Amino acid sequence: GNERRRHSLLVEIVMADRDDRIHIFSWNGGSQLKWKVTTALDTTDIPYEFHDYDLLAVGDVDLAEPGQEIVFSDREADKIVVLNRTAGLLRAIDENLQYGDGMAVGNIYGGSEAEIIHASRDDSWKIFYYPDDQWYGAGHADFEQFDGVEVRMVDGVGEIIDLDRGDKIRGLD
């Protein structure tokens, strides 16, 4: 017969605000084209805050935790903060953060877990490998204020991409 298969698709958008909340919007891929807030996490119990122009990313950096972790920067504390799905503090990573830096979470080394990438306005980037609690893979990049940084897996190789404000897209090495 002529059967149509329906697949369940769950899509989430994560947003942090300055009111000590992380909002998770969900869309289940059904016929109702509506986004709804499915979770509002209270972050008042952790000693770090999300401020204007801080950075936010999501990825599975800690395989011991179920699901993906929420990663954000706190420029005032010079920390990259890793939270679990319920806003429990997993780790606060010391890092010199500047206004306009970039951050991404993605798989660079091809393992099961994702890494945290910090692209700094001091024209450098580095990779934080969560299981070892260390920074690796530092390199030079012409990274300007508010350039974008992304991670993509291409033919089994992780690439860090600088989305330059000067209308250039560059792979970082």
XYZ file of N, CA and C in Angstrom, residues 48 77-81 91-97 118 126 128 133 135:
54
model
N 26.795 32.142 39.314
C 27.160 32.780 38.045
C 25.906 33.304 37.370
N 32.674 37.070 35.805
C 33.391 36.122 36.672
C 34.542 35.429 35.950
N 34.697 35.673 34.628
C 35.691 34.978 33.804
C 35.545 33.463 33.933
N 34.322 32.984 33.708
C 34.020 31.555 33.796
C 33.187 31.126 32.591
N 33.455 29.904 32.149
C 32.527 29.208 31.255
C 31.822 28.194 32.137
N 30.499 28.279 32.182
C 29.695 27.529 33.136
C 28.975 26.394 32.413
N 30.184 22.315 36.321
C 31.561 22.791 36.322
C 31.594 24.270 35.948
N 32.540 24.991 36.524
C 32.839 26.374 36.144
C 34.303 26.413 35.733
N 34.556 26.738 34.486
C 35.884 26.671 33.885
C 36.495 28.070 33.866
N 37.674 28.222 34.456
C 38.372 29.506 34.427
C 38.780 29.839 32.995
N 38.458 31.060 32.576
C 38.847 31.499 31.234
C 38.754 33.015 31.164
N 39.739 33.638 30.546
C 39.734 35.082 30.355
C 38.755 35.411 29.228
N 37.622 35.979 29.579
C 36.572 36.281 28.611
C 36.496 37.777 28.363
N 36.425 28.182 22.512
C 36.397 29.606 22.843
C 37.266 30.335 21.829
N 40.825 28.174 21.373
C 41.271 26.944 22.016
C 40.069 26.063 22.307
N 38.296 23.211 24.866
C 38.236 22.621 26.196
C 37.674 21.213 26.076
N 39.326 17.885 31.742
C 39.302 19.164 32.448
C 40.499 20.027 32.046
N 42.338 22.594 28.604
C 42.289 23.263 27.306
C 43.326 22.613 26.384
